[in-house]
PDB file of C-alpha atoms in Angstrom:
ATOM      1  CA  GLN A 175     211.821  36.039   4.725  1.00 77.00           C
ATOM      2  CA  VAL A 176     208.457  36.511   6.428  1.00 85.00           C
ATOM      3  CA  GLN A 177     208.071  40.254   6.909  1.00 92.00           C
ATOM      4  CA  LEU A 178     205.649  42.249   9.030  1.00 95.00           C
ATOM      5  CA  VAL A 179     205.316  45.997   8.532  1.00 95.00           C
ATOM      6  CA  GLU A 180     203.481  48.125  11.083  1.00 96.00           C
ATOM      7  CA  SER A 181     201.896  51.482  10.401  1.00 97.00           C
ATOM      8  CA  GLY A 182     199.371  53.858  11.905  1.00 97.00           C
ATOM      9  CA  GLY A 183     201.196  55.090  14.968  1.00 97.00           C
ATOM     10  CA  GLY A 184     201.325  58.729  15.884  1.00 98.00           C
ATOM     11  CA  PHE A 185     200.791  61.410  18.478  1.00 98.00           C
ATOM     12  CA  VAL A 186     197.322  61.686  20.011  1.00 98.00           C
ATOM     13  CA  GLN A 187     195.744  63.359  22.998  1.00 98.00           C
ATOM     14  CA  PRO A 188     194.233  61.322  25.827  1.00 98.00           C
ATOM     15  CA  GLY A 189     190.887  59.918  24.768  1.00 98.00           C
ATOM     16  CA  GLY A 190     191.897  59.751  21.142  1.00 98.00           C
ATOM     17  CA  SER A 191     192.056  56.786  18.822  1.00 98.00           C
ATOM     18  CA  LEU A 192     194.478  55.200  16.411  1.00 98.00           C
ATOM     19  CA  THR A 193     194.255  52.269  14.052  1.00 98.00           C
ATOM     20  CA  LEU A 194     197.449  50.279  13.789  1.00 98.00           C
ATOM     21  CA  ALA A 195     198.007  47.986  10.841  1.00 98.00           C
ATOM     22  CA  CYS A 196     200.341  45.057  10.410  1.00 96.00           C
ATOM     23  CA  ALA A 197     200.788  43.963   6.830  1.00 95.00           C
ATOM     24  CA  ALA A 198     202.379  40.611   6.179  1.00 92.00           C
ATOM     25  CA  SER A 199     204.447  39.922   3.102  1.00 89.00           C
ATOM     26  CA  ARG A 200     202.220  38.770   0.283  1.00 75.00           C
ATOM     27  CA  SER A 201     204.161  35.554  -0.105  1.00 79.00           C
ATOM     28  CA  ILE A 202     202.403  34.149   2.945  1.00 80.00           C
ATOM     29  CA  SER A 203     198.828  34.458   4.159  1.00 84.00           C
ATOM     30  CA  VAL A 204     198.060  35.691   7.652  1.00 82.00           C
ATOM     31  CA  THR A 205     195.702  32.742   7.914  1.00 83.00           C
ATOM     32  CA  SER A 206     198.695  30.414   7.829  1.00 86.00           C
ATOM     33  CA  PHE A 207     200.077  31.729  11.134  1.00 86.00           C
ATOM     34  CA  ASN A 208     199.248  29.927  14.347  1.00 87.00           C
ATOM     35  CA  ALA A 209     198.610  33.313  15.894  1.00 93.00           C
ATOM     36  CA  MET A 210     199.266  37.000  15.455  1.00 94.00           C
ATOM     37  CA  GLY A 211     199.356  39.738  17.992  1.00 96.00           C
ATOM     38  CA  TRP A 212     200.302  43.184  19.100  1.00 98.00           C
ATOM     39  CA  TYR A 213     202.862  43.875  21.791  1.00 98.00           C
ATOM     40  CA  ARG A 214     204.158  47.121  23.178  1.00 98.00           C
ATOM     41  CA  GLN A 215     207.277  48.318  24.909  1.00 98.00           C
ATOM     42  CA  ALA A 216     207.602  51.544  26.834  1.00 97.00           C
ATOM     43  CA  PRO A 217     211.009  53.076  27.591  1.00 91.00           C
ATOM     44  CA  GLY A 218     212.753  51.189  30.362  1.00 93.00           C
ATOM     45  CA  LYS A 219     210.133  48.461  30.448  1.00 95.00           C
ATOM     46  CA  GLN A 220     209.811  44.956  29.101  1.00 96.00           C
ATOM     47  CA  ARG A 221     207.736  44.189  26.055  1.00 97.00           C
ATOM     48  CA  GLU A 222     204.208  43.153  26.986  1.00 97.00           C
ATOM     49  CA  MET A 223     201.337  41.497  25.181  1.00 98.00           C
ATOM     50  CA  VAL A 224     198.478  43.758  24.182  1.00 98.00           C
ATOM     51  CA  ALA A 225     196.238  41.572  22.043  1.00 98.00           C
ATOM     52  CA  THR A 226     196.424  38.336  20.104  1.00 97.00           C
ATOM     53  CA  ILE A 227     194.325  36.592  17.512  1.00 96.00           C
ATOM     54  CA  ALA A 228     194.631  32.896  16.790  1.00 93.00           C
ATOM     55  CA  ARG A 229     194.354  31.293  13.389  1.00 90.00           C
ATOM     56  CA  LEU A 230     190.696  30.431  13.930  1.00 90.00           C
ATOM     57  CA  GLY A 231     189.882  33.920  15.170  1.00 92.00           C
ATOM     58  CA  MET A 232     189.974  33.590  18.945  1.00 96.00           C
ATOM     59  CA  THR A 233     191.175  36.802  20.560  1.00 97.00           C
ATOM     60  CA  SER A 234     192.819  37.690  23.838  1.00 98.00           C
ATOM     61  CA  TYR A 235     193.565  41.040  25.432  1.00 98.00           C
ATOM     62  CA  ALA A 236     195.638  42.395  28.228  1.00 98.00           C
ATOM     63  CA  ASP A 237     193.477  43.499  31.132  1.00 98.00           C
ATOM     64  CA  SER A 238     194.735  47.047  30.737  1.00 97.00           C
ATOM     65  CA  VAL A 239     193.241  47.393  27.247  1.00 98.00           C
ATOM     66  CA  LYS A 240     190.060  45.320  27.450  1.00 98.00           C
ATOM     67  CA  GLY A 241     187.093  47.297  26.245  1.00 98.00           C
ATOM     68  CA  ARG A 242     189.312  49.879  24.558  1.00 98.00           C
ATOM     69  CA  PHE A 243     191.354  47.963  21.984  1.00 98.00           C
ATOM     70  CA  THR A 244     190.175  45.569  19.300  1.00 98.00           C
ATOM     71  CA  ILE A 245     192.326  43.230  17.248  1.00 98.00           C
ATOM     72  CA  SER A 246     191.011  42.121  13.887  1.00 97.00           C
ATOM     73  CA  ARG A 247     192.181  40.476  10.702  1.00 95.00           C
ATOM     74  CA  ASP A 248     191.418  41.229   7.077  1.00 93.00           C
ATOM     75  CA  ASN A 249     192.390  38.152   5.130  1.00 90.00           C
ATOM     76  CA  ALA A 250     191.841  39.793   1.750  1.00 90.00           C
ATOM     77  CA  LYS A 251     194.311  42.548   2.627  1.00 92.00           C
ATOM     78  CA  ASN A 252     196.636  40.145   4.442  1.00 91.00           C
ATOM     79  CA  THR A 253     196.649  42.557   7.359  1.00 94.00           C
ATOM     80  CA  VAL A 254     196.008  42.479  11.090  1.00 96.00           C
ATOM     81  CA  TYR A 255     194.728  45.623  12.781  1.00 97.00           C
ATOM     82  CA  LEU A 256     194.660  47.010  16.262  1.00 98.00           C
ATOM     83  CA  GLN A 257     191.943  49.579  16.823  1.00 98.00           C
ATOM     84  CA  THR A 258     192.837  51.635  19.868  1.00 98.00           C
ATOM     85  CA  ASN A 259     190.195  53.807  21.526  1.00 98.00           C
ATOM     86  CA  SER A 260     190.112  55.938  24.653  1.00 98.00           C
ATOM     87  CA  LEU A 261     193.877  56.115  24.661  1.00 98.00           C
ATOM     88  CA  LYS A 262     195.645  56.928  27.903  1.00 98.00           C
ATOM     89  CA  PRO A 263     199.133  58.309  28.546  1.00 98.00           C
ATOM     90  CA  GLU A 264     200.139  54.903  29.890  1.00 97.00           C
ATOM     91  CA  ASP A 265     199.436  53.463  26.440  1.00 98.00           C
ATOM     92  CA  THR A 266     202.479  55.325  25.138  1.00 98.00           C
ATOM     93  CA  ALA A 267     204.909  52.784  23.731  1.00 98.00           C
ATOM     94  CA  VAL A 268     206.344  51.300  20.609  1.00 98.00           C
ATOM     95  CA  TYR A 269     203.809  48.816  19.316  1.00 98.00           C
ATOM     96  CA  TYR A 270     205.121  45.696  17.620  1.00 98.00           C
ATOM     97  CA  CYS A 271     203.310  43.214  15.438  1.00 97.00           C
ATOM     98  CA  ASN A 272     204.046  39.569  16.054  1.00 96.00           C
ATOM     99  CA  ALA A 273     203.295  36.382  14.181  1.00 94.00           C
ATOM    100  CA  ILE A 274     203.812  32.805  15.228  1.00 92.00           C
ATOM    101  CA  LEU A 275     204.548  30.581  12.271  1.00 87.00           C
ATOM    102  CA  ALA A 276     203.179  27.093  11.941  1.00 85.00           C
ATOM    103  CA  SER A 277     206.622  25.940  13.052  1.00 87.00           C
ATOM    104  CA  ASN A 278     206.163  28.059  16.225  1.00 88.00           C
ATOM    105  CA  ILE A 279     208.918  30.434  15.137  1.00 90.00           C
ATOM    106  CA  PRO A 280     208.109  34.017  16.140  1.00 92.00           C
ATOM    107  CA  VAL A 281     208.409  36.884  13.666  1.00 94.00           C
ATOM    108  CA  TRP A 282     208.438  40.530  14.703  1.00 95.00           C
ATOM    109  CA  GLY A 283     207.792  43.758  12.908  1.00 96.00           C
ATOM    110  CA  GLN A 284     209.963  46.822  13.407  1.00 96.00           C
ATOM    111  CA  GLY A 285     207.409  48.674  15.504  1.00 97.00           C
ATOM    112  CA  THR A 286     205.357  51.846  15.308  1.00 97.00           C
ATOM    113  CA  GLN A 287     205.399  54.588  17.929  1.00 98.00           C
ATOM    114  CA  VAL A 288     202.219  55.543  19.754  1.00 98.00           C
ATOM    115  CA  THR A 289     202.449  58.625  21.944  1.00 98.00           C
ATOM    116  CA  VAL A 290     199.495  59.714  24.075  1.00 98.00           C
ATOM    117  CA  SER A 291     199.971  63.105  25.659  1.00 97.00           C
ATOM    118  CA  SER A 292     198.201  66.393  26.160  1.00 94.00           C
TER     119      SER A 292
END
């Protein structure tokens, strides 16, 4: 019922940048979620948190991406973004958007592939 659609992934060389977008279904505002975030999963590895943004705007980042990634929210567009800069090969993964509903039920997008390679 609540749908999240990711976009913006692609193939980039080390040092490049990508902007990932997570658009929530228009039937619900992103401001109604307790929190939203970006997670990633590389082949053979567990899914890990990359960045989160709480309803009131507080943000958190994994140590591995601090200073390089920025999570933001555009309420008018009902979209959460992840700006990725200075990408490294180890950033290669499928990136998933996540939302925590007011009921604390998690919702996941289908993911967008980010590949960093020379």
